[in-house]
PDB file of C-alpha atoms and ligand atoms in Angstrom:
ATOM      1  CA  UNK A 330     119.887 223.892 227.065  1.00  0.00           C
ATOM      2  CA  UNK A 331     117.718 220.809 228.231  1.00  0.00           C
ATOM      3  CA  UNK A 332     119.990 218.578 230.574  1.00  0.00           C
ATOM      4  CA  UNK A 333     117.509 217.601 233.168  1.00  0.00           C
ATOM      5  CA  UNK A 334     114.846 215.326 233.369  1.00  0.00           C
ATOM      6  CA  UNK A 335     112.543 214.832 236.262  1.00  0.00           C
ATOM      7  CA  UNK A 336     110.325 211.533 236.337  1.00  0.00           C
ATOM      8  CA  UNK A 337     107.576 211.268 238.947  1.00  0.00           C
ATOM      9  CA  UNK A 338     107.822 207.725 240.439  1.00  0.00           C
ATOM     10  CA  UNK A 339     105.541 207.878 243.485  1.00  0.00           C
ATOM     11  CA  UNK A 340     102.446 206.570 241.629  1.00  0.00           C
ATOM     12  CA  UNK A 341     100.607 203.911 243.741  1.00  0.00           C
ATOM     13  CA  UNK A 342     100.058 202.067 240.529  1.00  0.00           C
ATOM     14  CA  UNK A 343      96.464 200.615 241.337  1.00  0.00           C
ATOM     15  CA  UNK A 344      95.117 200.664 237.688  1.00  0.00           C
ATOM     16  CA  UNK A 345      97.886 197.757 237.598  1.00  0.00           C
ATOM     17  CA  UNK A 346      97.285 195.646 240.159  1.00  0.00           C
ATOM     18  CA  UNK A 347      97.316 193.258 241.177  1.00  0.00           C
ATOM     19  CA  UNK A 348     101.049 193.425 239.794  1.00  0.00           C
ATOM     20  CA  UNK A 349     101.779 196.386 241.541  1.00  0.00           C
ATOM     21  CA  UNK A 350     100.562 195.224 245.075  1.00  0.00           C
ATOM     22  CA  UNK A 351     104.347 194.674 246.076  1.00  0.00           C
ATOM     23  CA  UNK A 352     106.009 196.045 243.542  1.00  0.00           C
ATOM     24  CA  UNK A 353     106.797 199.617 241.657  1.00  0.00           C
ATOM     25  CA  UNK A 354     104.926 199.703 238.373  1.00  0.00           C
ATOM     26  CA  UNK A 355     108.340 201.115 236.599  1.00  0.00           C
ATOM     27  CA  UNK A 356     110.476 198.101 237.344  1.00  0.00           C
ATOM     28  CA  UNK A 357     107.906 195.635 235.615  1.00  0.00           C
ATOM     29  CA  UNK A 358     109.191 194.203 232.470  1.00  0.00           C
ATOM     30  CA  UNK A 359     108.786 194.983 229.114  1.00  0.00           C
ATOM     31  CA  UNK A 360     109.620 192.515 227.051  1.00  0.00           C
ATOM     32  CA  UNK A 361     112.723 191.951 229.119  1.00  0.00           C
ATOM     33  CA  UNK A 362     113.115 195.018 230.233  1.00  0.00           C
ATOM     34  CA  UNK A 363     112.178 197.227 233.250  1.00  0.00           C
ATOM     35  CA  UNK A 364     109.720 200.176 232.159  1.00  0.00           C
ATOM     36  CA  UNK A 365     111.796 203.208 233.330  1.00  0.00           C
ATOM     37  CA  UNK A 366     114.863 201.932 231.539  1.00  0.00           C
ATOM     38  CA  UNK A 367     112.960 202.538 228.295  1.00  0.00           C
ATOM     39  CA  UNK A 368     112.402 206.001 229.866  1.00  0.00           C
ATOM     40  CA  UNK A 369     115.960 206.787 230.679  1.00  0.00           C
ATOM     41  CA  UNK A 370     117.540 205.552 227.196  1.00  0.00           C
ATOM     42  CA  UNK A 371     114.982 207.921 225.893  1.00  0.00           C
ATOM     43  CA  UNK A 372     116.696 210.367 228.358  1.00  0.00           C
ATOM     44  CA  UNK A 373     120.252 209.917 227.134  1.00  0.00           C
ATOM     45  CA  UNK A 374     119.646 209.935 223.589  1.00  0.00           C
ATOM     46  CA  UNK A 375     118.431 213.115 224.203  1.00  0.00           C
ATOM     47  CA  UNK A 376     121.162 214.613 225.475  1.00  0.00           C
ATOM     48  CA  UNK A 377     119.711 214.742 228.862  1.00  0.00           C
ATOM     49  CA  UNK A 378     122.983 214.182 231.816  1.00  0.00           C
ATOM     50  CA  UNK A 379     120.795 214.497 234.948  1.00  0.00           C
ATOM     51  CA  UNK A 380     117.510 212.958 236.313  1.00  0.00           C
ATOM     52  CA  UNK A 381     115.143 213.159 238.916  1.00  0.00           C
ATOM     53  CA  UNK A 382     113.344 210.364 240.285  1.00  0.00           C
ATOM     54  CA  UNK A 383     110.349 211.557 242.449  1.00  0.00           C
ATOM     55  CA  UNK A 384     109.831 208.414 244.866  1.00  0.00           C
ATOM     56  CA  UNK A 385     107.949 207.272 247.835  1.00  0.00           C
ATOM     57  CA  UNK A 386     109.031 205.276 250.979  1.00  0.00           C
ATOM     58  CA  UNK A 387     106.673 202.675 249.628  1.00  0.00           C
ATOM     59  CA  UNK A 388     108.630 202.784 246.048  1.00  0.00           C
ATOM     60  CA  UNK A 389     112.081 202.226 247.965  1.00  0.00           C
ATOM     61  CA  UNK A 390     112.879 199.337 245.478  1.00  0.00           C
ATOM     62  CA  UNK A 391     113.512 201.504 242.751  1.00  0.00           C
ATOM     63  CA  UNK A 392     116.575 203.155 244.330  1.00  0.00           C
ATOM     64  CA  UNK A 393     117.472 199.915 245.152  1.00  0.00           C
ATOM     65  CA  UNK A 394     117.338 198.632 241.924  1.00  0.00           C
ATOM     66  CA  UNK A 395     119.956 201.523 240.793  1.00  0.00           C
ATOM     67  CA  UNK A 396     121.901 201.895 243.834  1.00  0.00           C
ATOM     68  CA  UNK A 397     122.517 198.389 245.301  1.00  0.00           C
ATOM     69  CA  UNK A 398     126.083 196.775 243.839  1.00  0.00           C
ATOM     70  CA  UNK A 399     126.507 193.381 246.269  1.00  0.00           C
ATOM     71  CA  UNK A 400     124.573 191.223 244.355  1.00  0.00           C
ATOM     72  CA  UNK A 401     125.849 191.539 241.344  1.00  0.00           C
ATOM     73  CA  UNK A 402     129.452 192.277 242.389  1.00  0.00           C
ATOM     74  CA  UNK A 403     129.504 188.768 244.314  1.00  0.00           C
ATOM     75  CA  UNK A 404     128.270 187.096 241.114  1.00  0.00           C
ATOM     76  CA  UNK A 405     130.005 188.674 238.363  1.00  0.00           C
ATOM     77  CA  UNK A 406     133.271 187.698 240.714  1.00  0.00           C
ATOM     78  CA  UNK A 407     132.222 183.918 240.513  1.00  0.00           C
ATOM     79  CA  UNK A 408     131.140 183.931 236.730  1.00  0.00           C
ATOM     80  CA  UNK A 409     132.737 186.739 234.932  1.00  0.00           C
ATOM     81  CA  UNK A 410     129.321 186.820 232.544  1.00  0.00           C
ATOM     82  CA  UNK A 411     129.359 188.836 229.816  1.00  0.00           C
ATOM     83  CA  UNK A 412     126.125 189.500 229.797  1.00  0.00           C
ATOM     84  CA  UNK A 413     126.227 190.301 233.589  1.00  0.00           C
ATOM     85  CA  UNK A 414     128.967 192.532 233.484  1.00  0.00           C
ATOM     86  CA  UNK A 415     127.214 194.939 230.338  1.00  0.00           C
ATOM     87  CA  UNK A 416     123.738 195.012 232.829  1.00  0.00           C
ATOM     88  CA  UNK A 417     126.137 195.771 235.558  1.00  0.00           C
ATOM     89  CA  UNK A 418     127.902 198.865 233.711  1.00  0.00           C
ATOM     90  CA  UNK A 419     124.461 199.742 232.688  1.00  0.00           C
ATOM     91  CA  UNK A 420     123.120 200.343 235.511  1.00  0.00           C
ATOM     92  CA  UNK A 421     125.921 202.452 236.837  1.00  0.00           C
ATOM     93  CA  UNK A 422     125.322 204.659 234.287  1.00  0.00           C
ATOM     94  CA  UNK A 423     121.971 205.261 234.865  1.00  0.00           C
ATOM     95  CA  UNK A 424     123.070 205.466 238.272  1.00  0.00           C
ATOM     96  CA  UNK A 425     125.531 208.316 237.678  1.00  0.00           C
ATOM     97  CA  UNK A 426     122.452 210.758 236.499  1.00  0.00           C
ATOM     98  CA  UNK A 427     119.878 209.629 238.714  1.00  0.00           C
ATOM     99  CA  UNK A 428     119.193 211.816 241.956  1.00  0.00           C
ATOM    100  CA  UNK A 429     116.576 211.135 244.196  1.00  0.00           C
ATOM    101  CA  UNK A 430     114.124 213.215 245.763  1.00  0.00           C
ATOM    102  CA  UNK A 431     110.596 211.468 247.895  1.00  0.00           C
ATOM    103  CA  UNK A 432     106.699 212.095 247.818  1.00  0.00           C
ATOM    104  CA  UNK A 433     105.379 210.412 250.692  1.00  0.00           C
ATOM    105  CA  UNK A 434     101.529 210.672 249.710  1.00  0.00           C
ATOM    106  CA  UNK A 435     100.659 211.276 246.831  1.00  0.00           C
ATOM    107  CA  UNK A 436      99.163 214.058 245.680  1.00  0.00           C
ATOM    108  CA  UNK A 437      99.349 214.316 241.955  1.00  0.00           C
ATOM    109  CA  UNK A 438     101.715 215.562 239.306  1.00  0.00           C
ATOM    110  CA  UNK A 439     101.609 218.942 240.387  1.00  0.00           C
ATOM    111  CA  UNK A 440     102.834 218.319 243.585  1.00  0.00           C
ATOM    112  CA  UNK A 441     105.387 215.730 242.718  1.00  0.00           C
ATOM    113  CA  UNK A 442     107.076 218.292 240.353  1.00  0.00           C
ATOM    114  CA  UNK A 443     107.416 220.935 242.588  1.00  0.00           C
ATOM    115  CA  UNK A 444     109.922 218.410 245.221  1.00  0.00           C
ATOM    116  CA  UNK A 445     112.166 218.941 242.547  1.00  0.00           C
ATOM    117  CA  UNK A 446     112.478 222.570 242.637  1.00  0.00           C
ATOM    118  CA  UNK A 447     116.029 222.941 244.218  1.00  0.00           C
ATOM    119  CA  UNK A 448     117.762 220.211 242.035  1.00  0.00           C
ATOM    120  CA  UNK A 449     116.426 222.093 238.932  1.00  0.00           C
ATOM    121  CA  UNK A 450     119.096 224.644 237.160  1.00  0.00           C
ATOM    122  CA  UNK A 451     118.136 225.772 233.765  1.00  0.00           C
ATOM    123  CA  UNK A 452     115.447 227.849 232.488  1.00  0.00           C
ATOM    124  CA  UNK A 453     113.404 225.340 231.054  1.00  0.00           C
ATOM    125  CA  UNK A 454     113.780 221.257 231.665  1.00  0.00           C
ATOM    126  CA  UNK A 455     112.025 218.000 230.427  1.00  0.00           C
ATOM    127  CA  UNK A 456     109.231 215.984 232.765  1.00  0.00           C
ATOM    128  CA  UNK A 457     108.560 212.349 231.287  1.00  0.00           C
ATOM    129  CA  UNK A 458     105.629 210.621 232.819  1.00  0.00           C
ATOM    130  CA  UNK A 459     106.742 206.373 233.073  1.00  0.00           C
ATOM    131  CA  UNK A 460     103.391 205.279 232.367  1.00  0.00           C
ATOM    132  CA  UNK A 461     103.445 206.765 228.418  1.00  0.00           C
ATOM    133  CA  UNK A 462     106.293 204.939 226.512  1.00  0.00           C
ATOM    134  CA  UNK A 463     106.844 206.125 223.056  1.00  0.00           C
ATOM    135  CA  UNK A 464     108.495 203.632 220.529  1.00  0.00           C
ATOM    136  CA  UNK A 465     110.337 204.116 217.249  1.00  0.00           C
ATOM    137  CA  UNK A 466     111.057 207.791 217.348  1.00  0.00           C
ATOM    138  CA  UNK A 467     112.714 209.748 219.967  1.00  0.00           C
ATOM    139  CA  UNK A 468     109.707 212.035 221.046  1.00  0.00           C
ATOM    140  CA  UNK A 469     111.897 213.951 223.979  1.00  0.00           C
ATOM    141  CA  UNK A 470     114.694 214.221 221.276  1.00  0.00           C
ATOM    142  CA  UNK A 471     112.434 216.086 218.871  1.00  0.00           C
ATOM    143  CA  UNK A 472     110.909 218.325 221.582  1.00  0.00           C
ATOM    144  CA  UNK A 473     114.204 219.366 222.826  1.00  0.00           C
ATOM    145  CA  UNK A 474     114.411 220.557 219.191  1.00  0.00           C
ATOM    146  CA  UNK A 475     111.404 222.244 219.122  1.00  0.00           C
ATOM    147  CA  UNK A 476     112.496 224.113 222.045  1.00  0.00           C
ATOM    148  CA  UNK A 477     115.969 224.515 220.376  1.00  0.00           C
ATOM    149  CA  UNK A 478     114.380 227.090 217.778  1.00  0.00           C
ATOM    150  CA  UNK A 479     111.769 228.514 219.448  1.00  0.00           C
ATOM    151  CA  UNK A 480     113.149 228.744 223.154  1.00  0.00           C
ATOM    152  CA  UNK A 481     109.688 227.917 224.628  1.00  0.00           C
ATOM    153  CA  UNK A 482     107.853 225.222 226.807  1.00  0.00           C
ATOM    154  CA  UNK A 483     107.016 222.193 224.814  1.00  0.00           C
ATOM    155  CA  UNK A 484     104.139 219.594 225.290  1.00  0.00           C
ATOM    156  CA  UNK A 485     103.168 215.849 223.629  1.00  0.00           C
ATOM    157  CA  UNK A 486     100.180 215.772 222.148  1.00  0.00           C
ATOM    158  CA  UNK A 487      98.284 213.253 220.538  1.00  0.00           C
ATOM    159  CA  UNK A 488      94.942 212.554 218.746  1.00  0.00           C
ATOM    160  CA  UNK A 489      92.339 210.629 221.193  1.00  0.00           C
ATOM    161  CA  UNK A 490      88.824 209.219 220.719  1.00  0.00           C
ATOM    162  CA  UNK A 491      86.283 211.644 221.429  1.00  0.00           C
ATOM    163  CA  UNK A 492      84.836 209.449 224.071  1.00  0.00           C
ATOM    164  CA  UNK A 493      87.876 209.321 225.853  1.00  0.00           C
ATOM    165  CA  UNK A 494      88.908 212.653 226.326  1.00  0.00           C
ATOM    166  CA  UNK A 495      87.994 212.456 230.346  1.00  0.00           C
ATOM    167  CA  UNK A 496      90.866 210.510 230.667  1.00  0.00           C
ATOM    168  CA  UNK A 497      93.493 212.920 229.737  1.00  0.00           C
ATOM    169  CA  UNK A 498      94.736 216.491 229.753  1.00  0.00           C
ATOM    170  CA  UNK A 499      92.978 218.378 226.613  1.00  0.00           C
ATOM    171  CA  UNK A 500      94.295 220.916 224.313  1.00  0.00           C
ATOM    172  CA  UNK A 501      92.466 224.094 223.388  1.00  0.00           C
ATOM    173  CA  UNK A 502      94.567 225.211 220.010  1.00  0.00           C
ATOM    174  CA  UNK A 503      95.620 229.288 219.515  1.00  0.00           C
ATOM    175  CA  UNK A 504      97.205 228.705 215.846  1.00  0.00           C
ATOM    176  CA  UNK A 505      98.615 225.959 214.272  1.00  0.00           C
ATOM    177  CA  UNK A 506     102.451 226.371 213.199  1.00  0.00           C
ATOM    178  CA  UNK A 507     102.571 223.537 210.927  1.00  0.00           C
ATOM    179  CA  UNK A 508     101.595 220.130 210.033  1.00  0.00           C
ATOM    180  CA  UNK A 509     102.939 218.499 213.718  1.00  0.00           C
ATOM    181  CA  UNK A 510     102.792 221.848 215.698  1.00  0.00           C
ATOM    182  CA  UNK A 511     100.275 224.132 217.155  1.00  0.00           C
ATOM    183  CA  UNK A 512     100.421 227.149 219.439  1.00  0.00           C
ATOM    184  CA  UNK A 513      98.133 226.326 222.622  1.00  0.00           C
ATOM    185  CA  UNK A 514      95.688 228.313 223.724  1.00  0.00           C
ATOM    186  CA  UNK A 515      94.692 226.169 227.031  1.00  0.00           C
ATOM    187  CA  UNK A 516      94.746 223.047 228.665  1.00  0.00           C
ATOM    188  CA  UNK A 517      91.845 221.203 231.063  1.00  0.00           C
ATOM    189  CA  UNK A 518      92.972 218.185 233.118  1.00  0.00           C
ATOM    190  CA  UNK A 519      90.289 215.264 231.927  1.00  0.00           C
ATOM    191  CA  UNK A 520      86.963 217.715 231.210  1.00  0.00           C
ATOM    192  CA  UNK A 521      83.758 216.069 230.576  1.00  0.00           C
ATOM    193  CA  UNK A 522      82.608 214.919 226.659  1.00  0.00           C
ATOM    194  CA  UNK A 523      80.707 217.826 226.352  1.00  0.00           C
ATOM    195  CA  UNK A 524      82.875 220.040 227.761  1.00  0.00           C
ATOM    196  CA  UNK A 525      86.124 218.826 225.720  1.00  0.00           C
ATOM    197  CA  UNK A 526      87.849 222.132 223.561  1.00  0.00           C
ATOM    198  CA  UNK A 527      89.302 218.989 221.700  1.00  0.00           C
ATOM    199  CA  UNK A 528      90.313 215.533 221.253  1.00  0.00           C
ATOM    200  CA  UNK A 529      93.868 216.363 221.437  1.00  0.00           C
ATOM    201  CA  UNK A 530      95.335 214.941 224.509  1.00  0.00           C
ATOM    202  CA  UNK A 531      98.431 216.044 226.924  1.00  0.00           C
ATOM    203  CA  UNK A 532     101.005 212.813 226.096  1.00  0.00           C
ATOM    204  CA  UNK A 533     103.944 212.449 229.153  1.00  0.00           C
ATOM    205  CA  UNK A 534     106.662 214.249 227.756  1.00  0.00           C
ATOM    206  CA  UNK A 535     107.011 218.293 228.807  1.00  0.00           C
ATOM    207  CA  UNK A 536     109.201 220.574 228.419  1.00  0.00           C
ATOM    208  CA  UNK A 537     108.376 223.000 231.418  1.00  0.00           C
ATOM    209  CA  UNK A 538     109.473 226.450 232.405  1.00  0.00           C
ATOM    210  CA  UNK A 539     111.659 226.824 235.936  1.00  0.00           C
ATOM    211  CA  UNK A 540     109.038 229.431 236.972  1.00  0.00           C
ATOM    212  CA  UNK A 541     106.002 227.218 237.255  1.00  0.00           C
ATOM    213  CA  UNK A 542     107.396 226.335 240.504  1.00  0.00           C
ATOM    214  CA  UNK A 543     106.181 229.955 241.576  1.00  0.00           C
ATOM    215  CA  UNK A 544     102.791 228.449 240.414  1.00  0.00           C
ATOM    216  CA  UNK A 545     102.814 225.288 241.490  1.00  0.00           C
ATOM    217  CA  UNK A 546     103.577 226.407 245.234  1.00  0.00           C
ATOM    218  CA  UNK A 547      99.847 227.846 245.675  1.00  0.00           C
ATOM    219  CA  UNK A 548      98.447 225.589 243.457  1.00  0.00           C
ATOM    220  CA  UNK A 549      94.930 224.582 244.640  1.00  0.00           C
ATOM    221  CA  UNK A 550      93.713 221.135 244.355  1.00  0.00           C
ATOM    222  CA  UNK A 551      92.053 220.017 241.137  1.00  0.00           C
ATOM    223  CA  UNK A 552      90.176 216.965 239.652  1.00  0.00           C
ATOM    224  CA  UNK A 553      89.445 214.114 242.269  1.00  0.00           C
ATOM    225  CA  UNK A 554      91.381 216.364 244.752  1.00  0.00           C
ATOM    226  CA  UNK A 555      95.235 216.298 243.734  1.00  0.00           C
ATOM    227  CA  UNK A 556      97.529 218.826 242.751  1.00  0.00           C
ATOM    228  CA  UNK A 557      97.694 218.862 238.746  1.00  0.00           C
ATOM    229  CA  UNK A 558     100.623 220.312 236.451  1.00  0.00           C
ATOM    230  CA  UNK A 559      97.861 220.819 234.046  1.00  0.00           C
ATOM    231  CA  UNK A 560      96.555 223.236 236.025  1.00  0.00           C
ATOM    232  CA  UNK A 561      99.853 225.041 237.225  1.00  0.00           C
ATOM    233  CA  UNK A 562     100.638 225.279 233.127  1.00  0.00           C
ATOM    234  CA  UNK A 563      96.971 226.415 232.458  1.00  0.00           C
ATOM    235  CA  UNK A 564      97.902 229.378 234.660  1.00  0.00           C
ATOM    236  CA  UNK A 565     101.377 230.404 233.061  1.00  0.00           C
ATOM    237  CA  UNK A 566      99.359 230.127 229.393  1.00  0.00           C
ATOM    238  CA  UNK A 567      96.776 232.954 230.999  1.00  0.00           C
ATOM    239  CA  UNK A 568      99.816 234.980 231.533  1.00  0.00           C
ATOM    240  CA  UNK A 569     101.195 234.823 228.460  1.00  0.00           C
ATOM    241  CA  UNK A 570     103.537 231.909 228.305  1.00  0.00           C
ATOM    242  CA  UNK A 571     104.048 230.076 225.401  1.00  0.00           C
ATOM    243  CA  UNK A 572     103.741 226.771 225.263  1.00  0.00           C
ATOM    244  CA  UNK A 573     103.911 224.762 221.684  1.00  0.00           C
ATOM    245  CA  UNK A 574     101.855 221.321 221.250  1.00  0.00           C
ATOM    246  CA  UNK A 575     103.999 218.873 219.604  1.00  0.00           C
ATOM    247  CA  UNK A 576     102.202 215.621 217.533  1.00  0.00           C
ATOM    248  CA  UNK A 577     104.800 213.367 218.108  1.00  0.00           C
ATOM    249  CA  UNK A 578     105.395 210.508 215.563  1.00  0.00           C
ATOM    250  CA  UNK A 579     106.308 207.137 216.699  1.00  0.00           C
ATOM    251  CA  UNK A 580     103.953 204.769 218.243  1.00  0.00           C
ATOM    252  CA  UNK A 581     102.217 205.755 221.689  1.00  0.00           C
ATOM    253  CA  UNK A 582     101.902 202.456 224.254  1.00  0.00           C
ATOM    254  CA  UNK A 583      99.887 202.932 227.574  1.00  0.00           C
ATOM    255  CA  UNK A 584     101.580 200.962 229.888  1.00  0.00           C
ATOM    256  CA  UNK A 585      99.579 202.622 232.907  1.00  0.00           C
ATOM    257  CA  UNK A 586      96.894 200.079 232.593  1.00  0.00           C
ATOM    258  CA  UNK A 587      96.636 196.450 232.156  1.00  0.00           C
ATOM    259  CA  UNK A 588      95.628 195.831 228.817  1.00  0.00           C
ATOM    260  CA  UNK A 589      98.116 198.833 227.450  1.00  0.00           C
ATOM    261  CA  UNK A 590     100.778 196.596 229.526  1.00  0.00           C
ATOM    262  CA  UNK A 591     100.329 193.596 228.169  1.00  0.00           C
ATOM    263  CA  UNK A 592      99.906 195.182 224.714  1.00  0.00           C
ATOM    264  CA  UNK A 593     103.414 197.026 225.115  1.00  0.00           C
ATOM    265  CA  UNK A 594     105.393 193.805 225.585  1.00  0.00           C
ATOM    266  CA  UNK A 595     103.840 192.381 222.361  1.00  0.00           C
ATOM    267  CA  UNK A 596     104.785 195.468 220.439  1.00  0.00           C
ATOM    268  CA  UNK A 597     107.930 195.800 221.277  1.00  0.00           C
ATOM    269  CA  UNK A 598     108.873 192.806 220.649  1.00  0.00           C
ATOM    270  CA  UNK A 599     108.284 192.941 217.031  1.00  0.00           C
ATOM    271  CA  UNK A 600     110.693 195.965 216.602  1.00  0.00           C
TER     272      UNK A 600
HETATM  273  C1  LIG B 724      98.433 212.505 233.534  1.00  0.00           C
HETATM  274  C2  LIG B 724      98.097 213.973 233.294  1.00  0.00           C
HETATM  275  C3  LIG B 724      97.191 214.128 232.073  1.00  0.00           C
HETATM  276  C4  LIG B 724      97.845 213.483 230.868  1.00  0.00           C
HETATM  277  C5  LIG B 724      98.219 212.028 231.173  1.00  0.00           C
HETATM  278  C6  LIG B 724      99.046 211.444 230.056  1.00  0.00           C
HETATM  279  O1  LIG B 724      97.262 211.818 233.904  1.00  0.00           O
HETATM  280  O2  LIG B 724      97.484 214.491 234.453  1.00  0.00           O
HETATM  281  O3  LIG B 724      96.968 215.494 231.815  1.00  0.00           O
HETATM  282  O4  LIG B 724      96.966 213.535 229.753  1.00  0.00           O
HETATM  283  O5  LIG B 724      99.002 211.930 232.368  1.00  0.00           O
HETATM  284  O6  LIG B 724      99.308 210.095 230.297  1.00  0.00           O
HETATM  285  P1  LIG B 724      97.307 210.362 234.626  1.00  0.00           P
HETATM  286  O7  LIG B 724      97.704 209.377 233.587  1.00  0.00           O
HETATM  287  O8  LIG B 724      98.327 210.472 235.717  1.00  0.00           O
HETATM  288  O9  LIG B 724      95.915 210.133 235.143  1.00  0.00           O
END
């Protein structure tokens, strides 16, 4: 069973600034609506009950924005609005799943994942990363079904330009399975054009194995000198472990960058 999620929140968010100068990246709105609450609706209607927010002391404001009550108590007291009170309740509901665990410096993916080791209980559990938002279908709902049937580790994976591919984490495809999913046979965090296996990229959603902890504990930096879970997983595929590449439907918004930001807010509006 999939009931945890862990989210790594200890980005410094500088393809965003100057927005993110002061303030956390995942508590910008979009179109009305912090980031990460787009994330963790995604969460619950997926079945998911628990989540782990890797943070910083410099991202403090996101606990605060979940944990603090005194504003709002003090004003729903004085106004008794409707609209207060259901954000209110919200939040304490995402509160009630949300544990906290900190990354001082950050030092990629890799390493943010493994602070999470002793929360995580299951076999297998589900990683989102904030920055990828994924609109109109539920993509961690379908991969928790892929994993449902075929009790293996589950990635997103999407179609990007060719000249692109240095961006992102690139499959190398074993066998297909069927039209939307494909057995992989590796993975290379961001290789060069020429080098690319593919243009099939590694999307934010996983569904990752308990034991790559054992891996990710002597994993050796990577790419511009941070600890990558693209590595860690490229090592558990050498070994045998199956991992399934999942070309999710529903529409893919970058909100990691400026223009994908602005763009999200605009596309979401029209749903
Ligand atoms: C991370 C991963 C990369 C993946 C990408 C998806 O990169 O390292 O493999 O393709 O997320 O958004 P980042 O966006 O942190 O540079």
């Amino acid at each position: 069973m999939i009931k945890q999620a862990i989210i790594p929140l200890a980005g410094l968010g500088t393809r965003l600034l100057p927005l993110t100068s002061v303030f956390p990246k995942e508590l910008l709105p979009i179109n009305g609506k912090p980031g990460i609450e787009y994330i963790l609706d995604e969460c619950i209607d997926s079945g998911i009950k628990e989540v782990v927010f890797i943070i910083s002391k410099k991202k403090q404001l996101i606990r605060k924005y979940f944990t603090s009550d005194k504003f709002f108590k003090k004003i729903i007291k004085k106004k008794k609005d409707k609209r207060l009170i259901y954000e209110y309740k919200k939040l304490k509901k995402y509160r009630k799943m949300i544990k906290f665990v900190y990354q001082n410096k950050p030092m990629g993916t890799g390493d943010a994942v493994l602070k999470t080791k002793k929360y995580i209980r299951n076999s297998h559990f589900l990683m989102i990363l904030p920055d990828d938002l994924i609109i109109k279908k539920n993509c961690s709902k379908n991969m928790i079904n892929i994993y449902k049937k075929n009790k293996c580790s589950v990635m997103a994976s999407m179609k990007v330009k060719k000249n692109t591919v240095n961006r992102w984490g690139i499959y190398s495809l074993k066998k297909k399975i069927n039209k939307n999913n494909f057995f992989i046979k590796d993975v290379i965090e961001k290789p060069e054009i020429k080098n690319a296996p593919s243009n099939l990229a590694i999307i934010g959603r996983y569904i990752l194995p308990k034991k790559i902890f054992i891996k990710l504990k002597n994993q050796k930096k990577g790419k511009g000198g941070e600890i990558h879970i693209t590595d860690a997983i490229k090592r558990l595929i050498h070994e045998g472990e199956l991992f399934i590449g999942h070309n999710f439907r529903g529409k893919y918004l970058d909100c990691g960058t400026m223009n994908g930001y602005i763009k999200s807010s605009l596309e979401i509006s029209k749903l």
